[in-house]
PDB file of C-alpha atoms in Angstrom:
ATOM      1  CA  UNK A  24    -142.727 203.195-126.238  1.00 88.00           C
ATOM      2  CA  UNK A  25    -144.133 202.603-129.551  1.00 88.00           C
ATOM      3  CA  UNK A  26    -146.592 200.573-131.120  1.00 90.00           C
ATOM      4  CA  UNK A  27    -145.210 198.476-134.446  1.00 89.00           C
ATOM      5  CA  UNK A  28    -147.877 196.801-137.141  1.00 88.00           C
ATOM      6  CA  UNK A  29    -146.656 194.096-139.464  1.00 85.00           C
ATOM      7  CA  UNK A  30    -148.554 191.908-142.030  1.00 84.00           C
ATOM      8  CA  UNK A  31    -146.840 189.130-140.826  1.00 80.00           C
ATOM      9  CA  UNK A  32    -148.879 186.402-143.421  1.00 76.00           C
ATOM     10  CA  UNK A  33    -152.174 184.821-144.399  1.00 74.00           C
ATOM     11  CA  UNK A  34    -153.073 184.334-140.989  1.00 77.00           C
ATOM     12  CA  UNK A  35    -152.089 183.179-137.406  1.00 82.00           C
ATOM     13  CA  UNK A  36    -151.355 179.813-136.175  1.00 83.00           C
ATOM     14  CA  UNK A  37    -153.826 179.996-133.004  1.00 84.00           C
ATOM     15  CA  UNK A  38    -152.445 176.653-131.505  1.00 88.00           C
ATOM     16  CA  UNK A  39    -149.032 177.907-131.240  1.00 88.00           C
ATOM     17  CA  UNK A  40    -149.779 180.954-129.937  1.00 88.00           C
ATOM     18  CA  UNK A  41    -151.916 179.078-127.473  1.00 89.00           C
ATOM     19  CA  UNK A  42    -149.001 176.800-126.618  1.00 90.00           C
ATOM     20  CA  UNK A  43    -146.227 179.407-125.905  1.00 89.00           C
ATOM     21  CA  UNK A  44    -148.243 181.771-124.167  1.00 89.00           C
ATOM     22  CA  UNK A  45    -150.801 180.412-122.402  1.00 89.00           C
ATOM     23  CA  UNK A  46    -152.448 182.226-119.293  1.00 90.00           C
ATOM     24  CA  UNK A  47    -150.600 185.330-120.692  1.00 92.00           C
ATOM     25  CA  UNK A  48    -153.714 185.420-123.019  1.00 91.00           C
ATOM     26  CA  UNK A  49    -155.481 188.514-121.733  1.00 92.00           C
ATOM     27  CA  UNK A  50    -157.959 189.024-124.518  1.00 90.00           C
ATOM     28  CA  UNK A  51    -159.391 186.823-127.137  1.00 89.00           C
ATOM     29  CA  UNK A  52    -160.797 189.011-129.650  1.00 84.00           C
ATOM     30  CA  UNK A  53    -158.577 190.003-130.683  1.00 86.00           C
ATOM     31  CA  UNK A  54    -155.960 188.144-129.417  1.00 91.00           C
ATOM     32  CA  UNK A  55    -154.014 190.165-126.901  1.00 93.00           C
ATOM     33  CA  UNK A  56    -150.459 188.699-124.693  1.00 93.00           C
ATOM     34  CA  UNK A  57    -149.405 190.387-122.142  1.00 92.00           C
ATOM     35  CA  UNK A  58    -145.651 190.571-121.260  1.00 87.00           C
ATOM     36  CA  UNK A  59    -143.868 190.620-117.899  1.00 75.00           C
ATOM     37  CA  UNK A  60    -142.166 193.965-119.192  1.00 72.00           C
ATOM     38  CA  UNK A  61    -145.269 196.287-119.775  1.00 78.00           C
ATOM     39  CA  UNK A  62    -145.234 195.575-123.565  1.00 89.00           C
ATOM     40  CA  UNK A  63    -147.909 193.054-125.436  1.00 93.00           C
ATOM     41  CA  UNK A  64    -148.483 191.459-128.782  1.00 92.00           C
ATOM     42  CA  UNK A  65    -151.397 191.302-130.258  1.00 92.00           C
ATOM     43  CA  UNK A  66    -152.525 188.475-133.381  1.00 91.00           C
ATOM     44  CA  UNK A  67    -155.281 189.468-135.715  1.00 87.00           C
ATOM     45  CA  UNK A  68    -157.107 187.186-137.713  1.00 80.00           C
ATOM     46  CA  UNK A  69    -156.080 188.936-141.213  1.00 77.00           C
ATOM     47  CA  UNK A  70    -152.288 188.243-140.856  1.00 81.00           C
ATOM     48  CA  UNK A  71    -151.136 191.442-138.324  1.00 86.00           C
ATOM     49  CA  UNK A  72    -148.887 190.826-135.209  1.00 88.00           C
ATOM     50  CA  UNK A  73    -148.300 194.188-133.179  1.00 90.00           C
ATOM     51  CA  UNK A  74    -145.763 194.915-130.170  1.00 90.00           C
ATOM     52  CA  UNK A  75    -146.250 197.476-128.167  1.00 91.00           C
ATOM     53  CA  UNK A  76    -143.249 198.186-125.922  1.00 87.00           C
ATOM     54  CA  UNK A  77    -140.075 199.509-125.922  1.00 82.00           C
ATOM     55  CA  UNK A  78    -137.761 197.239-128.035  1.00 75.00           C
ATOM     56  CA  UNK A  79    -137.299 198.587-131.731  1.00 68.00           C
ATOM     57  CA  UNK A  80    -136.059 196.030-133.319  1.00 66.00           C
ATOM     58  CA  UNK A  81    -138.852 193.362-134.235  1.00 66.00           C
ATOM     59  CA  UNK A  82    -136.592 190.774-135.241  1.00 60.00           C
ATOM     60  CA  UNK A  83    -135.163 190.705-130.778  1.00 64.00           C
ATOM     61  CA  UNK A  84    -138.967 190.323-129.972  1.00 68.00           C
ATOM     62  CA  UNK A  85    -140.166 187.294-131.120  1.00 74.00           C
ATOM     63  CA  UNK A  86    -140.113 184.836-134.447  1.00 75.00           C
ATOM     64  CA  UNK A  87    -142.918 185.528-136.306  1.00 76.00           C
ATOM     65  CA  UNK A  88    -142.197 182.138-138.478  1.00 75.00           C
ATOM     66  CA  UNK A  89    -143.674 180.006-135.466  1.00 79.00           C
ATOM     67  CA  UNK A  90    -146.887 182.231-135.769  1.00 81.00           C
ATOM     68  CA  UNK A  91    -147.991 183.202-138.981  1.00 78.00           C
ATOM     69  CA  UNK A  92    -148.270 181.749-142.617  1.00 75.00           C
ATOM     70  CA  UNK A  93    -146.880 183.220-145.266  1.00 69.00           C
ATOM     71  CA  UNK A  94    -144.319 185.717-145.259  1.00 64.00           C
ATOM     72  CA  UNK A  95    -145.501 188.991-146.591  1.00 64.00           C
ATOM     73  CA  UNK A  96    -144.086 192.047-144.486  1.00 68.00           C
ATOM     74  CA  UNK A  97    -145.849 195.814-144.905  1.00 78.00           C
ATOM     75  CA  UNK A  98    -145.483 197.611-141.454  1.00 83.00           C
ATOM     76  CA  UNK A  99    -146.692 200.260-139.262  1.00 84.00           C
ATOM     77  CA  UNK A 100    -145.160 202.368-136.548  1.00 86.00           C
ATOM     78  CA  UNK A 101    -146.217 205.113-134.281  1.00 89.00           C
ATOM     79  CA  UNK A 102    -144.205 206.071-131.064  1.00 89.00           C
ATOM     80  CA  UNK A 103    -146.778 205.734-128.003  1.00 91.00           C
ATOM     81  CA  UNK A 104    -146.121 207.793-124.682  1.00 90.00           C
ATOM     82  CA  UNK A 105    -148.282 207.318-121.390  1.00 88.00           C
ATOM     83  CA  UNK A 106    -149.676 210.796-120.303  1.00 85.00           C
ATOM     84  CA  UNK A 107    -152.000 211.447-117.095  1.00 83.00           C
ATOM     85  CA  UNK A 108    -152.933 215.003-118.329  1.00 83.00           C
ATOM     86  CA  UNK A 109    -154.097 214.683-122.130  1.00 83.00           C
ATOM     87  CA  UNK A 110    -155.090 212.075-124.541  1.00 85.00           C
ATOM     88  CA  UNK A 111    -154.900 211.779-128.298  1.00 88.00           C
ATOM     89  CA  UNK A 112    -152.282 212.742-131.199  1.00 89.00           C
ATOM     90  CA  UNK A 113    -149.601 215.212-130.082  1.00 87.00           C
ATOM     91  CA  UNK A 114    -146.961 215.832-132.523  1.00 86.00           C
ATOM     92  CA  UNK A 115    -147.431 212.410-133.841  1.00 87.00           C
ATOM     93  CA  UNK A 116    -147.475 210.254-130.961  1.00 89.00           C
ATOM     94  CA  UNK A 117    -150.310 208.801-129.667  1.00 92.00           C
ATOM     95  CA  UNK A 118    -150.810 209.716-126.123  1.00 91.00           C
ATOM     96  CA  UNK A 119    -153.099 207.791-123.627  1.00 90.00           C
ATOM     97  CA  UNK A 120    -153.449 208.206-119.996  1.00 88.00           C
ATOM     98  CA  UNK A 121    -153.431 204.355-119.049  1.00 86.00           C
ATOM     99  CA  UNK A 122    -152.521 201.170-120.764  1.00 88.00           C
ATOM    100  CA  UNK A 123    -154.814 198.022-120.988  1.00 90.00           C
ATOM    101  CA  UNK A 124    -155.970 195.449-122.849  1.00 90.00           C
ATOM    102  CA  UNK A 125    -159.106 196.978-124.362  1.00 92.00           C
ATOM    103  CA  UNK A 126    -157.076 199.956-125.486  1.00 92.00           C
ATOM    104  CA  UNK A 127    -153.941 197.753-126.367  1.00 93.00           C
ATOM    105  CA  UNK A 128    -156.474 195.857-128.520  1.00 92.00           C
ATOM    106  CA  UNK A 129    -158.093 198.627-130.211  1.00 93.00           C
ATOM    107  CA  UNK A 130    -154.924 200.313-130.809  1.00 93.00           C
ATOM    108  CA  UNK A 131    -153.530 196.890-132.453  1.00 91.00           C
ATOM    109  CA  UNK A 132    -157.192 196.855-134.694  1.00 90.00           C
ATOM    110  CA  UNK A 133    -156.970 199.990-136.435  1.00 91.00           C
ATOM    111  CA  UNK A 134    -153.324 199.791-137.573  1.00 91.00           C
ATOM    112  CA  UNK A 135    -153.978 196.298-138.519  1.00 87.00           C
ATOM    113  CA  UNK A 136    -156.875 197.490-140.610  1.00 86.00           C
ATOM    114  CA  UNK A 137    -154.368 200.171-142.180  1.00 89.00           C
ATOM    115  CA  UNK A 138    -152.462 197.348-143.215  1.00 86.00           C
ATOM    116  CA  UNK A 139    -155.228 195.308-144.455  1.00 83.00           C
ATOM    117  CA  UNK A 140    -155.651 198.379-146.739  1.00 85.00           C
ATOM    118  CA  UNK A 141    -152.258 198.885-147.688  1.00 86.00           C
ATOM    119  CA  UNK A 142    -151.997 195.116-148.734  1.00 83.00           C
ATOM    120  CA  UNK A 143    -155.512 195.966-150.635  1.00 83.00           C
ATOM    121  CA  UNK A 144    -153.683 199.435-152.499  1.00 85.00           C
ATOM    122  CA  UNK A 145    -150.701 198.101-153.306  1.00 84.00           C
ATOM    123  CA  UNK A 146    -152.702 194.788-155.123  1.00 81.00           C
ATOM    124  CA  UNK A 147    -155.816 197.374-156.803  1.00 81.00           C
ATOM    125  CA  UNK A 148    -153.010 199.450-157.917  1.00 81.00           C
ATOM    126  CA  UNK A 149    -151.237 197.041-159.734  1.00 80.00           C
ATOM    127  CA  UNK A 150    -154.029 195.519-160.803  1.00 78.00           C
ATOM    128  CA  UNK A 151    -155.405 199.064-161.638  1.00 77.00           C
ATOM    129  CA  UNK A 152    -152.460 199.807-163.638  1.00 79.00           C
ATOM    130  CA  UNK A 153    -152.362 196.709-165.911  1.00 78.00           C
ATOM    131  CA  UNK A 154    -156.311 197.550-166.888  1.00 76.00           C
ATOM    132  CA  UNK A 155    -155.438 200.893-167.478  1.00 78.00           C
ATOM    133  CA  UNK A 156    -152.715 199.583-170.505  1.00 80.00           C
ATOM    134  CA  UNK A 157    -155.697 196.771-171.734  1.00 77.00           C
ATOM    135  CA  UNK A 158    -158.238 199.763-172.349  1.00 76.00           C
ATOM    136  CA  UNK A 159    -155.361 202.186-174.146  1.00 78.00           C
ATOM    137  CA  UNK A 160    -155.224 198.879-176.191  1.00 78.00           C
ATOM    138  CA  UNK A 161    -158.790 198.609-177.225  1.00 74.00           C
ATOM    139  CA  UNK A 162    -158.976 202.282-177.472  1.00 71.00           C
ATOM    140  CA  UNK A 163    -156.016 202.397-180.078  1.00 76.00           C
ATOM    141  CA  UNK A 164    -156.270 199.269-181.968  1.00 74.00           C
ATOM    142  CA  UNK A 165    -160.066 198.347-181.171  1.00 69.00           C
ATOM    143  CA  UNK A 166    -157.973 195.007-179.505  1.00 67.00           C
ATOM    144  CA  UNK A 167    -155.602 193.972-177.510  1.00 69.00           C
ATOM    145  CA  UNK A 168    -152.195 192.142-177.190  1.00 72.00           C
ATOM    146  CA  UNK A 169    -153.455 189.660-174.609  1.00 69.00           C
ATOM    147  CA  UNK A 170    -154.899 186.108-175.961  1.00 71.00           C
ATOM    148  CA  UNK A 171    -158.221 185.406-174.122  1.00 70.00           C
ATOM    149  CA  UNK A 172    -157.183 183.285-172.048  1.00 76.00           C
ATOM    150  CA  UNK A 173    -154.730 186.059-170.700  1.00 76.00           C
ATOM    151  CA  UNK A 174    -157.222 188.061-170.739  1.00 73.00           C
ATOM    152  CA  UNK A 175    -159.692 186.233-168.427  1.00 75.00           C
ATOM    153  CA  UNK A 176    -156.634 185.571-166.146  1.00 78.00           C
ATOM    154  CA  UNK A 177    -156.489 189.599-165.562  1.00 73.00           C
ATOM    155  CA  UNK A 178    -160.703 189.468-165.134  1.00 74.00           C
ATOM    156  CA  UNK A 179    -160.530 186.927-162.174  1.00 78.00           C
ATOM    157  CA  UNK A 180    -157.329 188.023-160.781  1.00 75.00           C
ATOM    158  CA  UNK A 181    -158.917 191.687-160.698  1.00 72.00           C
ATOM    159  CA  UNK A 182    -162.633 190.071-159.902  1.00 74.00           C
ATOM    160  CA  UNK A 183    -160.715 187.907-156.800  1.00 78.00           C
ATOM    161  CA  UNK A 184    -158.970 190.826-155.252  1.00 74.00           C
ATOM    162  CA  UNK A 185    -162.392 192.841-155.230  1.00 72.00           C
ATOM    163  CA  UNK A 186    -164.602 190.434-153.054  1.00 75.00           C
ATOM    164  CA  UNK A 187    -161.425 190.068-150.428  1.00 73.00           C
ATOM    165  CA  UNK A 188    -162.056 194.025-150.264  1.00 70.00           C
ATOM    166  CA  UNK A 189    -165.707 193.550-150.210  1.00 68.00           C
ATOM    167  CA  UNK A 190    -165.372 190.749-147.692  1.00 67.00           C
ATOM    168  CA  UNK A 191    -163.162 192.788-145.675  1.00 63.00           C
ATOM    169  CA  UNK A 192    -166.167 195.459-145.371  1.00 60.00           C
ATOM    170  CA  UNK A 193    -165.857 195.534-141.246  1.00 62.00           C
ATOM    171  CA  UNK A 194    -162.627 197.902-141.742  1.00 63.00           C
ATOM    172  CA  UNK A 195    -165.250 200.605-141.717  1.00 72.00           C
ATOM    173  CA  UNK A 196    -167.519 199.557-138.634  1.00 80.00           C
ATOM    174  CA  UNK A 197    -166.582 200.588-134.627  1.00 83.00           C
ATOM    175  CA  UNK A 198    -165.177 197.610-132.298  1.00 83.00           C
ATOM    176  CA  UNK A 199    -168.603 196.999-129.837  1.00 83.00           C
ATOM    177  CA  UNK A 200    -166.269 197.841-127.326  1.00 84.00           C
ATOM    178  CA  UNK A 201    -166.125 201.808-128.580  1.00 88.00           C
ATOM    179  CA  UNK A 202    -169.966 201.896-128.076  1.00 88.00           C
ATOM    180  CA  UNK A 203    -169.675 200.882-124.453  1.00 86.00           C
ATOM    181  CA  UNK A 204    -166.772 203.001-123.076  1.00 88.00           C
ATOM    182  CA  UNK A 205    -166.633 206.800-124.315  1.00 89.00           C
ATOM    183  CA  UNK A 206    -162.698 206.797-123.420  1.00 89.00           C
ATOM    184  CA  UNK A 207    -162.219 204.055-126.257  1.00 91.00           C
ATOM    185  CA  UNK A 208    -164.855 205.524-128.501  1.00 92.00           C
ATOM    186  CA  UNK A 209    -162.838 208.543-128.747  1.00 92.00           C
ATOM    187  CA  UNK A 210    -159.343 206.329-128.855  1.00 92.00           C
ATOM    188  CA  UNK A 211    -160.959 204.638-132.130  1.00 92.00           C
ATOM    189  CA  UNK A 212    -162.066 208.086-133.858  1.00 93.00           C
ATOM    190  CA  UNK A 213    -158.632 209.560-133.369  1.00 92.00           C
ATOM    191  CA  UNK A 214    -156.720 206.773-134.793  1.00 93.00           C
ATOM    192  CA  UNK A 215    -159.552 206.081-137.579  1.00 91.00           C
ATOM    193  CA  UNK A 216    -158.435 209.606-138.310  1.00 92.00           C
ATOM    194  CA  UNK A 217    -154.909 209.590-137.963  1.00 92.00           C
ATOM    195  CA  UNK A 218    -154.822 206.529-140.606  1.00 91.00           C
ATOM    196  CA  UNK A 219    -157.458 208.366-142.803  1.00 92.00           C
ATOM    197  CA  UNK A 220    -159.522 204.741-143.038  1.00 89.00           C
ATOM    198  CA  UNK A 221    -162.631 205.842-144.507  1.00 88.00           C
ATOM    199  CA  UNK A 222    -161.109 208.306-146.993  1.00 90.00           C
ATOM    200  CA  UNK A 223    -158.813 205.371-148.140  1.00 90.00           C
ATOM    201  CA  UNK A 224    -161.555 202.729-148.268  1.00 86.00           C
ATOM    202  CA  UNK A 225    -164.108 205.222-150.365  1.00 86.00           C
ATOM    203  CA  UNK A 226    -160.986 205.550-152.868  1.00 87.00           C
ATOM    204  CA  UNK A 227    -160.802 202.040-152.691  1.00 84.00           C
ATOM    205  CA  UNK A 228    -164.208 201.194-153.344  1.00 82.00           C
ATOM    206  CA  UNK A 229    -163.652 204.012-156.057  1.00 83.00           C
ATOM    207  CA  UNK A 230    -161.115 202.460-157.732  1.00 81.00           C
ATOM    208  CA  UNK A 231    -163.204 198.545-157.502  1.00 79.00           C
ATOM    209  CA  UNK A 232    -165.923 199.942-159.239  1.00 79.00           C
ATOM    210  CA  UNK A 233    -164.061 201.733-161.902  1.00 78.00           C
ATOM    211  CA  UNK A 234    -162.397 197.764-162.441  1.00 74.00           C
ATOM    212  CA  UNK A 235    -165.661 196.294-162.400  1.00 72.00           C
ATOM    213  CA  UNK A 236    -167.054 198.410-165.091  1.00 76.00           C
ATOM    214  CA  UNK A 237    -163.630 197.694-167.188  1.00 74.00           C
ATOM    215  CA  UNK A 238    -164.047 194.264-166.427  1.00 72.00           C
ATOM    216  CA  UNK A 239    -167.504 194.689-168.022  1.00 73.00           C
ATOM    217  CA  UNK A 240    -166.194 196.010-171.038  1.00 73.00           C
ATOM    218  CA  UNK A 241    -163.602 193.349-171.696  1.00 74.00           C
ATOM    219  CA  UNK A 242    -166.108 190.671-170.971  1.00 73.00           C
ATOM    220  CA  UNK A 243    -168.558 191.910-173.776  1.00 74.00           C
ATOM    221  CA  UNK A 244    -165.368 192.749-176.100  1.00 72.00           C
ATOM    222  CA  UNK A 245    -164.873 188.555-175.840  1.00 71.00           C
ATOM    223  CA  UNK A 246    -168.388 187.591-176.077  1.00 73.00           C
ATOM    224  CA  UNK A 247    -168.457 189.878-179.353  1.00 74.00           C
ATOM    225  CA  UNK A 248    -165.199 188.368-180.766  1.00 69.00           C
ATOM    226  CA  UNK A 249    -166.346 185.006-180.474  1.00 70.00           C
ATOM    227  CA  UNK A 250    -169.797 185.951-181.583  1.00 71.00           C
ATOM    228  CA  UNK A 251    -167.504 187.394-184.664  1.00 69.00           C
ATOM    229  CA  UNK A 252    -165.430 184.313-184.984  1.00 75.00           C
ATOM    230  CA  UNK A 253    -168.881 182.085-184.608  1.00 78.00           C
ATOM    231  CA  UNK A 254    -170.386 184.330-187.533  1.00 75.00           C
ATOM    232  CA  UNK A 255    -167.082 183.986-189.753  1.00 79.00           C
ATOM    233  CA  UNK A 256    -167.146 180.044-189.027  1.00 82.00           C
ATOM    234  CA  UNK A 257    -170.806 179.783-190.135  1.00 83.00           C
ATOM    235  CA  UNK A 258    -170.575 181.723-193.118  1.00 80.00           C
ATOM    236  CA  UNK A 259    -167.109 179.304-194.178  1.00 81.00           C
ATOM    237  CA  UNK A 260    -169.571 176.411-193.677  1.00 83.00           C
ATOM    238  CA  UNK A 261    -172.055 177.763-195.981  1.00 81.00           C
ATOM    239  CA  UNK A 262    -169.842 179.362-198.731  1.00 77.00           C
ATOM    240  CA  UNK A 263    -167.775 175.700-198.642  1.00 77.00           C
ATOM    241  CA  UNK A 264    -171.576 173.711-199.013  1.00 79.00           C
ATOM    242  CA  UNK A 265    -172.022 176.356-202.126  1.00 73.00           C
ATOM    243  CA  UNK A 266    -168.997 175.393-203.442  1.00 72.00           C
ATOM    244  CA  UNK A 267    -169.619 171.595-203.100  1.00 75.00           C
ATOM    245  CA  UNK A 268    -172.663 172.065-204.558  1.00 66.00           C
ATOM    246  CA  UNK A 269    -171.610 173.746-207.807  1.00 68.00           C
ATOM    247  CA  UNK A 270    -168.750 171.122-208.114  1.00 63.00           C
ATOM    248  CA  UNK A 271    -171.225 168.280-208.016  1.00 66.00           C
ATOM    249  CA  UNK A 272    -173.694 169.967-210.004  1.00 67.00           C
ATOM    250  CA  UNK A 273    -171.083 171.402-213.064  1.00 65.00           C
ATOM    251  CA  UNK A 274    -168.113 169.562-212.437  1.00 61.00           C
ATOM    252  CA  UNK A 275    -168.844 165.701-211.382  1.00 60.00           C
ATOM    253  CA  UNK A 276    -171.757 165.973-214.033  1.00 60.00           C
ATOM    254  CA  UNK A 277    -169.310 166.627-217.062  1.00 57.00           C
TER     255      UNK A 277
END
């Protein structure tokens, strides 16, 4: 068996999945199907569908078009084995002694919330990358290429992608569930480990702040270069009065 992660989209399409599945609904949060063949799917609110069973290709399960928005498509795997004697990562499989819908759930939570990261890197690093060239800019030629408009168009792109991280905060807190039942308490560590989520979201957060304070930086950059332009306008005003005065004074005169 194996258990497969993929950002399907936006989000799900909870009257569909209602509609096709039905009393196969086992759980609600999150939302957890279970199959006549010992395999389930599982819908998370963020955009993740996960199978766990034995079919590898995704495509033979089930069209995710009827399902999800969007069509973005980041994935996880990790082969699964049921094992009376021992439970936790052995050799890179996650082994459990029984199969349910908590721990189907759980499973299904944490690899969707290594996705949610993933989809988080791969935007902060991009984003990351483009702020980067902006302050070489400013630190070479004291400005940069970008009009302001452009400019403000990288500050709330960058500004956007930080509060969906900041609003996505829960990918560090335990499922209520783990506090209730030690078995999926210890489930949740090992896979919060396995997918290093905390280390990732501190160099996350990490990276957020380090935008926020370049963000800063570009935003008093533009106030100061309009406060420049305002300055140069104002003195053009006056020196133009000066020199309509004079031309009254000496030259309309004689």
């Amino acid at each position: 068996m194996h258990i497969y992660a993929l950002k399907a989209g936006r989000n799900y399409k909870l009257k569909n999945i209602r509609a096709t599945f039905g009393d196969k609904i086992v759980q609600k949060s999150p939302l957890v199907v279970a199959l006549d063949d010992n395999a389930y799917y599982v819908f998370l609110e963020y955009g993740v569908f996960v199978y766990i069973g034995t079919n590898k290709n995704i495509a033979e399960v089930v069209d995710l078009s009827e399902f999800f928005e969007g069509t973005t498509r980041l994935s996880e795997t990790m082969p699964l084995k049921i094992n009376q004697e021992k439970e936790g990562m052995v050799a890179g499989a996650l082994h459990v002694k029984t199969l349910d819908a908590a721990k189907v759930g759980l499973m299904a939570m944490v690899l969707g919330r290594s996705l949610a990261l993933e989809t988080h890197e791969k935007s902060v690093g991009e984003s990351f990358d483009e702020f980067e060239s902006i302050i070489a800019e400013f630190k070479e030629r004291g400005a940069s290429k970008l009009s302001t408009k452009d400019l403000f168009k990288k500050i709330a792109s960058a500004m956007q992608i930080r509060h969906k991280v900041i609003h996505a905060m829960d990918l560090l807190s335990a499922p209520d569930a783990t506090w209730e039942d030690r078995e999926l308490y210890d489930l949740y560590i090992t896979l919060n480990e396995e997918f290093e989520i905390e280390a990732r979201y501190k160099t996350l957060d990490h990276k957020l702040s380090t935008f926020y304070q370049d963000t800063e930086l570009i935003l008093g950059f533009i106030e100061s270069r309009k406060a420049l332009i305002l300055e140069a306008i104002i003195v053009l005003l006056i020196v133009f009065e000066i020199l309509i005065f004079f031309f009254e004074q000496f030259v309309l005169k004689h």
